[in-house]
Amino acid sequence: GAGVSQTPSNKVTEKGKYVELRCDPISGHTALYWYRQSLGQGPEFLIYFQGTGAADDSGLPNDRFFAVRPEGSVSTLKIQRTERGDSAVYLCASSPGSLAQYFGPGTRLTVL
Amino acid sequence: AQSVTQPDIHITVSEGASLELRCNYSYGATPYLFWYVQSPGQGLQLLLKYFSGDTLVQGIKGFEAEFKRSQSSFNLRKPSVHWSDAAEYFCAVGGPNDYKLSFGAGTTVTVRA
């Protein structure tokens, strides 16, 4: 079946702009996660959804970052007033409960 | 706090030779352990996982890993590497009530002919 999909695959924006990154999880997976991977590092946790609610957003770096999952499926990560330090690959994963997480291909965000 | 250390940043191995990637973890309870592989420009693919039971787990692409609680390790092995195994490998730890995964910094594997 289809895996986790993320759009766009690449996003280039200017400092100060607003961006939205989309994640479409595996059908039927109730849990959805966002991670950020900086160059040369492993992924770092940002936020976790169980259904429609954000069960844990402790990994979001500041209040410029926000994520939603209004219908318990697709999720959008929103970044306001982007900064150059936000440049990274943003990974989305989903899982059927507390089992292994399956990752999408990521969105590479570049802030100029 | 949970954490993962992958001591080797980069490993070069000849095609057909064996491969072992080290992973040490810190976790306060029974860990769930994972190995993921990431090829250039690709997302993370799950190679194998350990939740409980047999400490030697088999994964895809001929990989296996052994959980050693006394050493807090979960090393990944492959008896004979193929050129297509060149990639970056990440070890991760979570738990039965801990949905966050903590990843190591990764080990880059280069395969020479």
mmCIF file of C-alpha atoms in Angstrom:
data_model
loop_
_atom_site.group_PDB
_atom_site.id
_atom_site.type_symbol
_atom_site.label_atom_id
_atom_site.label_comp_id
_atom_site.label_asym_id
_atom_site.label_seq_id
_atom_site.Cartn_x
_atom_site.Cartn_y
_atom_site.Cartn_z
ATOM 1 C CA GLY A 1 0.000 0.000 0.000
ATOM 2 C CA ALA A 2 0.945 3.657 -0.138
ATOM 3 C CA GLY A 3 3.464 4.957 2.321
ATOM 4 C CA VAL A 4 3.699 8.302 4.058
ATOM 5 C CA SER A 5 3.745 11.143 1.559
ATOM 6 C CA GLN A 6 4.986 14.680 2.104
ATOM 7 C CA THR A 7 4.617 17.776 -0.006
ATOM 8 C CA PRO A 8 6.391 19.712 -1.240
ATOM 9 C CA SER A 9 9.599 17.718 -1.532
ATOM 10 C CA ASN A 10 11.581 20.947 -1.616
ATOM 11 C CA LYS A 11 10.682 24.412 -0.435
ATOM 12 C CA VAL A 12 12.814 27.510 -0.819
ATOM 13 C CA THR A 13 11.637 30.642 0.931
ATOM 14 C CA GLU A 14 12.951 33.963 2.089
ATOM 15 C CA LYS A 15 13.636 34.915 5.647
ATOM 16 C CA GLY A 16 10.518 36.186 7.334
ATOM 17 C CA LYS A 17 8.061 34.338 5.132
ATOM 18 C CA TYR A 18 5.400 31.828 6.207
ATOM 19 C CA VAL A 19 5.521 28.190 5.062
ATOM 20 C CA GLU A 20 3.271 25.162 5.308
ATOM 21 C CA LEU A 21 4.487 21.597 5.015
ATOM 22 C CA ARG A 22 2.004 18.791 4.435
ATOM 23 C CA CYS A 23 2.033 15.167 5.545
ATOM 24 C CA ASP A 24 -0.321 12.421 4.398
ATOM 25 C CA PRO A 25 0.102 9.387 6.684
ATOM 26 C CA ILE A 26 -0.458 5.726 5.963
ATOM 27 C CA SER A 27 -4.177 5.015 5.896
ATOM 28 C CA GLY A 28 -5.460 3.836 9.248
ATOM 29 C CA HIS A 29 -2.462 4.983 11.259
ATOM 30 C CA THR A 30 -3.740 6.898 14.260
ATOM 31 C CA ALA A 31 -0.416 8.320 15.381
ATOM 32 C CA LEU A 32 1.512 10.956 13.448
ATOM 33 C CA TYR A 33 4.873 12.517 14.236
ATOM 34 C CA TRP A 34 6.958 15.378 12.950
ATOM 35 C CA TYR A 35 10.744 15.380 13.203
ATOM 36 C CA ARG A 36 13.414 17.794 11.998
ATOM 37 C CA GLN A 37 16.743 16.625 10.628
ATOM 38 C CA SER A 38 19.581 19.086 10.348
ATOM 39 C CA LEU A 39 22.598 18.384 8.190
ATOM 40 C CA GLY A 40 24.780 15.642 9.636
ATOM 41 C CA GLN A 41 22.382 14.881 12.485
ATOM 42 C CA GLY A 42 19.735 12.348 13.309
ATOM 43 C CA PRO A 43 16.078 13.358 13.333
ATOM 44 C CA GLU A 44 14.840 15.326 16.345
ATOM 45 C CA PHE A 45 11.295 15.044 17.629
ATOM 46 C CA LEU A 46 8.992 18.025 17.167
ATOM 47 C CA ILE A 47 5.385 16.987 17.816
ATOM 48 C CA TYR A 48 3.169 13.931 18.152
ATOM 49 C CA PHE A 49 -0.519 13.561 17.308
ATOM 50 C CA GLN A 50 -2.835 10.837 18.467
ATOM 51 C CA GLY A 51 -5.932 11.303 16.371
ATOM 52 C CA THR A 52 -6.731 14.981 15.970
ATOM 53 C CA GLY A 53 -5.043 16.256 19.096
ATOM 54 C CA ALA A 54 -1.429 17.146 19.682
ATOM 55 C CA ALA A 55 -0.524 14.779 22.499
ATOM 56 C CA ASP A 56 2.955 16.233 22.873
ATOM 57 C CA ASP A 57 4.371 19.351 21.266
ATOM 58 C CA SER A 58 7.350 19.658 23.579
ATOM 59 C CA GLY A 59 9.827 19.400 20.714
ATOM 60 C CA LEU A 60 8.617 22.492 18.875
ATOM 61 C CA PRO A 61 11.509 24.968 19.166
ATOM 62 C CA ASN A 62 9.407 28.110 19.686
ATOM 63 C CA ASP A 63 5.999 29.633 19.058
ATOM 64 C CA ARG A 64 6.736 30.255 15.391
ATOM 65 C CA PHE A 65 6.116 26.552 14.842
ATOM 66 C CA PHE A 66 2.624 25.107 14.889
ATOM 67 C CA ALA A 67 1.033 21.921 13.565
ATOM 68 C CA VAL A 68 -2.522 20.757 13.017
ATOM 69 C CA ARG A 69 -4.312 17.550 12.140
ATOM 70 C CA PRO A 70 -7.965 18.610 11.960
ATOM 71 C CA GLU A 71 -9.526 15.362 10.749
ATOM 72 C CA GLY A 72 -7.098 12.881 12.233
ATOM 73 C CA SER A 73 -5.388 12.132 8.948
ATOM 74 C CA VAL A 74 -3.441 14.768 7.003
ATOM 75 C CA SER A 75 -1.251 17.066 9.067
ATOM 76 C CA THR A 76 0.246 20.451 8.288
ATOM 77 C CA LEU A 77 3.333 21.893 9.940
ATOM 78 C CA LYS A 78 3.274 25.670 9.857
ATOM 79 C CA ILE A 79 6.271 27.922 10.361
ATOM 80 C CA GLN A 80 5.837 31.666 10.736
ATOM 81 C CA ARG A 81 8.510 34.330 10.188
ATOM 82 C CA THR A 82 11.019 31.781 8.953
ATOM 83 C CA GLU A 83 14.658 32.148 9.931
ATOM 84 C CA ARG A 84 17.770 30.772 8.253
ATOM 85 C CA GLY A 85 18.201 28.398 11.194
ATOM 86 C CA ASP A 86 14.926 26.718 10.268
ATOM 87 C CA SER A 87 16.582 25.246 7.181
ATOM 88 C CA ALA A 88 16.460 21.478 7.535
ATOM 89 C CA VAL A 89 14.663 18.384 6.310
ATOM 90 C CA TYR A 90 11.281 18.020 7.974
ATOM 91 C CA LEU A 91 10.232 14.409 8.319
ATOM 92 C CA CYS A 92 6.790 13.051 9.002
ATOM 93 C CA ALA A 93 6.101 9.552 10.321
ATOM 94 C CA SER A 94 3.011 7.570 11.190
ATOM 95 C CA SER A 95 2.347 4.437 13.185
ATOM 96 C CA PRO A 96 -0.574 2.189 14.122
ATOM 97 C CA GLY A 97 -0.464 3.034 17.792
ATOM 98 C CA SER A 98 2.758 2.567 19.701
ATOM 99 C CA LEU A 99 4.549 0.368 17.195
ATOM 100 C CA ALA A 100 7.299 1.209 14.766
ATOM 101 C CA GLN A 101 7.148 4.547 13.000
ATOM 102 C CA TYR A 102 7.164 4.704 9.213
ATOM 103 C CA PHE A 103 8.710 7.783 7.691
ATOM 104 C CA GLY A 104 7.952 9.813 4.614
ATOM 105 C CA PRO A 105 10.604 11.134 2.212
ATOM 106 C CA GLY A 106 10.738 14.510 3.940
ATOM 107 C CA THR A 107 10.499 18.127 2.873
ATOM 108 C CA ARG A 108 13.770 19.965 2.450
ATOM 109 C CA LEU A 109 13.245 23.539 3.611
ATOM 110 C CA THR A 110 15.758 26.194 2.645
ATOM 111 C CA VAL A 111 15.422 29.672 4.098
ATOM 112 C CA LEU A 112 17.460 32.264 2.228
ATOM 113 C CA ALA B 1 16.555 11.171 29.563
ATOM 114 C CA GLN B 2 16.891 8.814 26.674
ATOM 115 C CA SER B 3 19.787 9.034 24.240
ATOM 116 C CA VAL B 4 21.615 7.081 21.575
ATOM 117 C CA THR B 5 25.319 7.080 20.750
ATOM 118 C CA GLN B 6 26.669 5.824 17.472
ATOM 119 C CA PRO B 7 30.439 5.931 18.011
ATOM 120 C CA ASP B 8 31.407 5.561 14.352
ATOM 121 C CA ILE B 9 30.703 8.552 12.141
ATOM 122 C CA HIS B 10 31.942 6.874 8.969
ATOM 123 C CA ILE B 11 32.805 3.285 8.047
ATOM 124 C CA THR B 12 34.305 2.061 4.793
ATOM 125 C CA VAL B 13 33.916 -1.598 3.917
ATOM 126 C CA SER B 14 34.743 -3.694 0.864
ATOM 127 C CA GLU B 15 31.930 -5.272 -1.098
ATOM 128 C CA GLY B 16 31.392 -8.809 0.176
ATOM 129 C CA ALA B 17 32.949 -8.101 3.557
ATOM 130 C CA SER B 18 31.047 -8.146 6.823
ATOM 131 C CA LEU B 19 29.697 -5.012 8.464
ATOM 132 C CA GLU B 20 28.991 -4.133 12.070
ATOM 133 C CA LEU B 21 27.583 -0.794 13.204
ATOM 134 C CA ARG B 22 27.639 0.075 16.871
ATOM 135 C CA CYS B 23 24.816 1.564 18.862
ATOM 136 C CA ASN B 24 24.712 2.321 22.586
ATOM 137 C CA TYR B 25 21.593 3.639 24.250
ATOM 138 C CA SER B 26 20.531 5.181 27.509
ATOM 139 C CA TYR B 27 16.973 4.532 28.616
ATOM 140 C CA GLY B 28 15.374 4.299 32.027
ATOM 141 C CA ALA B 29 13.101 1.354 31.365
ATOM 142 C CA THR B 30 12.736 -1.492 28.891
ATOM 143 C CA PRO B 31 13.724 0.001 25.554
ATOM 144 C CA TYR B 32 12.248 -0.382 22.134
ATOM 145 C CA LEU B 33 15.131 -0.273 19.679
ATOM 146 C CA PHE B 34 15.210 0.416 15.969
ATOM 147 C CA TRP B 35 17.602 0.633 13.064
ATOM 148 C CA TYR B 36 16.735 2.820 10.091
ATOM 149 C CA VAL B 37 18.592 3.333 6.816
ATOM 150 C CA GLN B 38 18.593 6.525 4.791
ATOM 151 C CA SER B 39 19.862 6.625 1.233
ATOM 152 C CA PRO B 40 20.822 9.983 -0.303
ATOM 153 C CA GLY B 41 17.732 12.111 -0.845
ATOM 154 C CA GLN B 42 15.463 9.452 0.601
ATOM 155 C CA GLY B 43 13.431 9.113 3.762
ATOM 156 C CA LEU B 44 14.170 6.728 6.592
ATOM 157 C CA GLN B 45 13.439 3.064 5.961
ATOM 158 C CA LEU B 46 12.937 0.722 8.895
ATOM 159 C CA LEU B 47 15.458 -2.142 8.829
ATOM 160 C CA LEU B 48 14.470 -3.907 12.012
ATOM 161 C CA LYS B 49 13.075 -3.429 15.485
ATOM 162 C CA TYR B 50 13.329 -4.961 18.940
ATOM 163 C CA PHE B 51 10.467 -4.848 21.389
ATOM 164 C CA SER B 52 10.934 -7.988 23.490
ATOM 165 C CA GLY B 53 11.749 -11.682 23.292
ATOM 166 C CA ASP B 54 14.615 -13.123 21.281
ATOM 167 C CA THR B 55 17.530 -10.729 21.558
ATOM 168 C CA LEU B 56 18.746 -11.495 18.031
ATOM 169 C CA VAL B 57 16.392 -9.900 15.535
ATOM 170 C CA GLN B 58 16.309 -10.306 11.806
ATOM 171 C CA GLY B 59 15.459 -7.494 9.459
ATOM 172 C CA ILE B 60 15.171 -6.704 5.819
ATOM 173 C CA LYS B 61 18.018 -6.720 3.292
ATOM 174 C CA GLY B 62 19.916 -9.403 5.215
ATOM 175 C CA PHE B 63 20.551 -7.281 8.327
ATOM 176 C CA GLU B 64 20.360 -8.481 11.895
ATOM 177 C CA ALA B 65 20.889 -6.854 15.279
ATOM 178 C CA GLU B 66 21.537 -8.136 18.763
ATOM 179 C CA PHE B 67 20.168 -6.544 21.921
ATOM 180 C CA LYS B 68 22.561 -6.786 24.868
ATOM 181 C CA ARG B 69 20.974 -5.321 27.965
ATOM 182 C CA SER B 70 24.160 -5.650 30.061
ATOM 183 C CA GLN B 71 26.058 -3.514 27.581
ATOM 184 C CA SER B 72 23.167 -1.194 26.641
ATOM 185 C CA SER B 73 23.933 -1.999 23.043
ATOM 186 C CA PHE B 74 22.022 -2.854 19.888
ATOM 187 C CA ASN B 75 24.636 -3.428 17.192
ATOM 188 C CA LEU B 76 23.666 -3.965 13.572
ATOM 189 C CA ARG B 77 25.386 -6.590 11.421
ATOM 190 C CA LYS B 78 25.413 -7.886 7.894
ATOM 191 C CA PRO B 79 27.560 -10.865 6.863
ATOM 192 C CA SER B 80 28.265 -9.695 3.305
ATOM 193 C CA VAL B 81 27.646 -6.146 2.125
ATOM 194 C CA HIS B 82 26.513 -5.134 -1.322
ATOM 195 C CA TRP B 83 27.301 -1.851 -3.059
ATOM 196 C CA SER B 84 23.633 -0.901 -2.577
ATOM 197 C CA ASP B 85 24.154 -0.926 1.209
ATOM 198 C CA ALA B 86 26.037 2.367 0.968
ATOM 199 C CA ALA B 87 23.869 4.745 2.967
ATOM 200 C CA GLU B 88 23.488 6.376 6.354
ATOM 201 C CA TYR B 89 22.296 4.227 9.226
ATOM 202 C CA PHE B 90 20.482 5.485 12.305
ATOM 203 C CA CYS B 91 19.837 3.738 15.585
ATOM 204 C CA ALA B 92 16.860 4.910 17.634
ATOM 205 C CA VAL B 93 15.366 4.212 21.054
ATOM 206 C CA GLY B 94 11.840 4.591 22.386
ATOM 207 C CA GLY B 95 9.657 2.690 24.788
ATOM 208 C CA PRO B 96 6.264 1.059 25.256
ATOM 209 C CA ASN B 97 4.837 4.252 26.720
ATOM 210 C CA ASP B 98 7.177 6.624 24.976
ATOM 211 C CA TYR B 99 6.185 7.571 21.475
ATOM 212 C CA LYS B 100 9.154 9.855 20.916
ATOM 213 C CA LEU B 101 12.107 8.269 19.213
ATOM 214 C CA SER B 102 15.572 9.496 20.077
ATOM 215 C CA PHE B 103 18.033 9.010 17.249
ATOM 216 C CA GLY B 104 21.773 8.743 17.138
ATOM 217 C CA ALA B 105 23.759 11.032 14.851
ATOM 218 C CA GLY B 106 24.102 8.265 12.287
ATOM 219 C CA THR B 107 26.896 6.232 10.698
ATOM 220 C CA THR B 108 27.711 6.700 7.038
ATOM 221 C CA VAL B 109 28.685 3.495 5.275
ATOM 222 C CA THR B 110 30.790 3.591 2.137
ATOM 223 C CA VAL B 111 31.201 0.392 0.114
ATOM 224 C CA ARG B 112 34.281 0.067 -2.058
ATOM 225 C CA ALA B 113 34.522 -2.337 -4.968
#
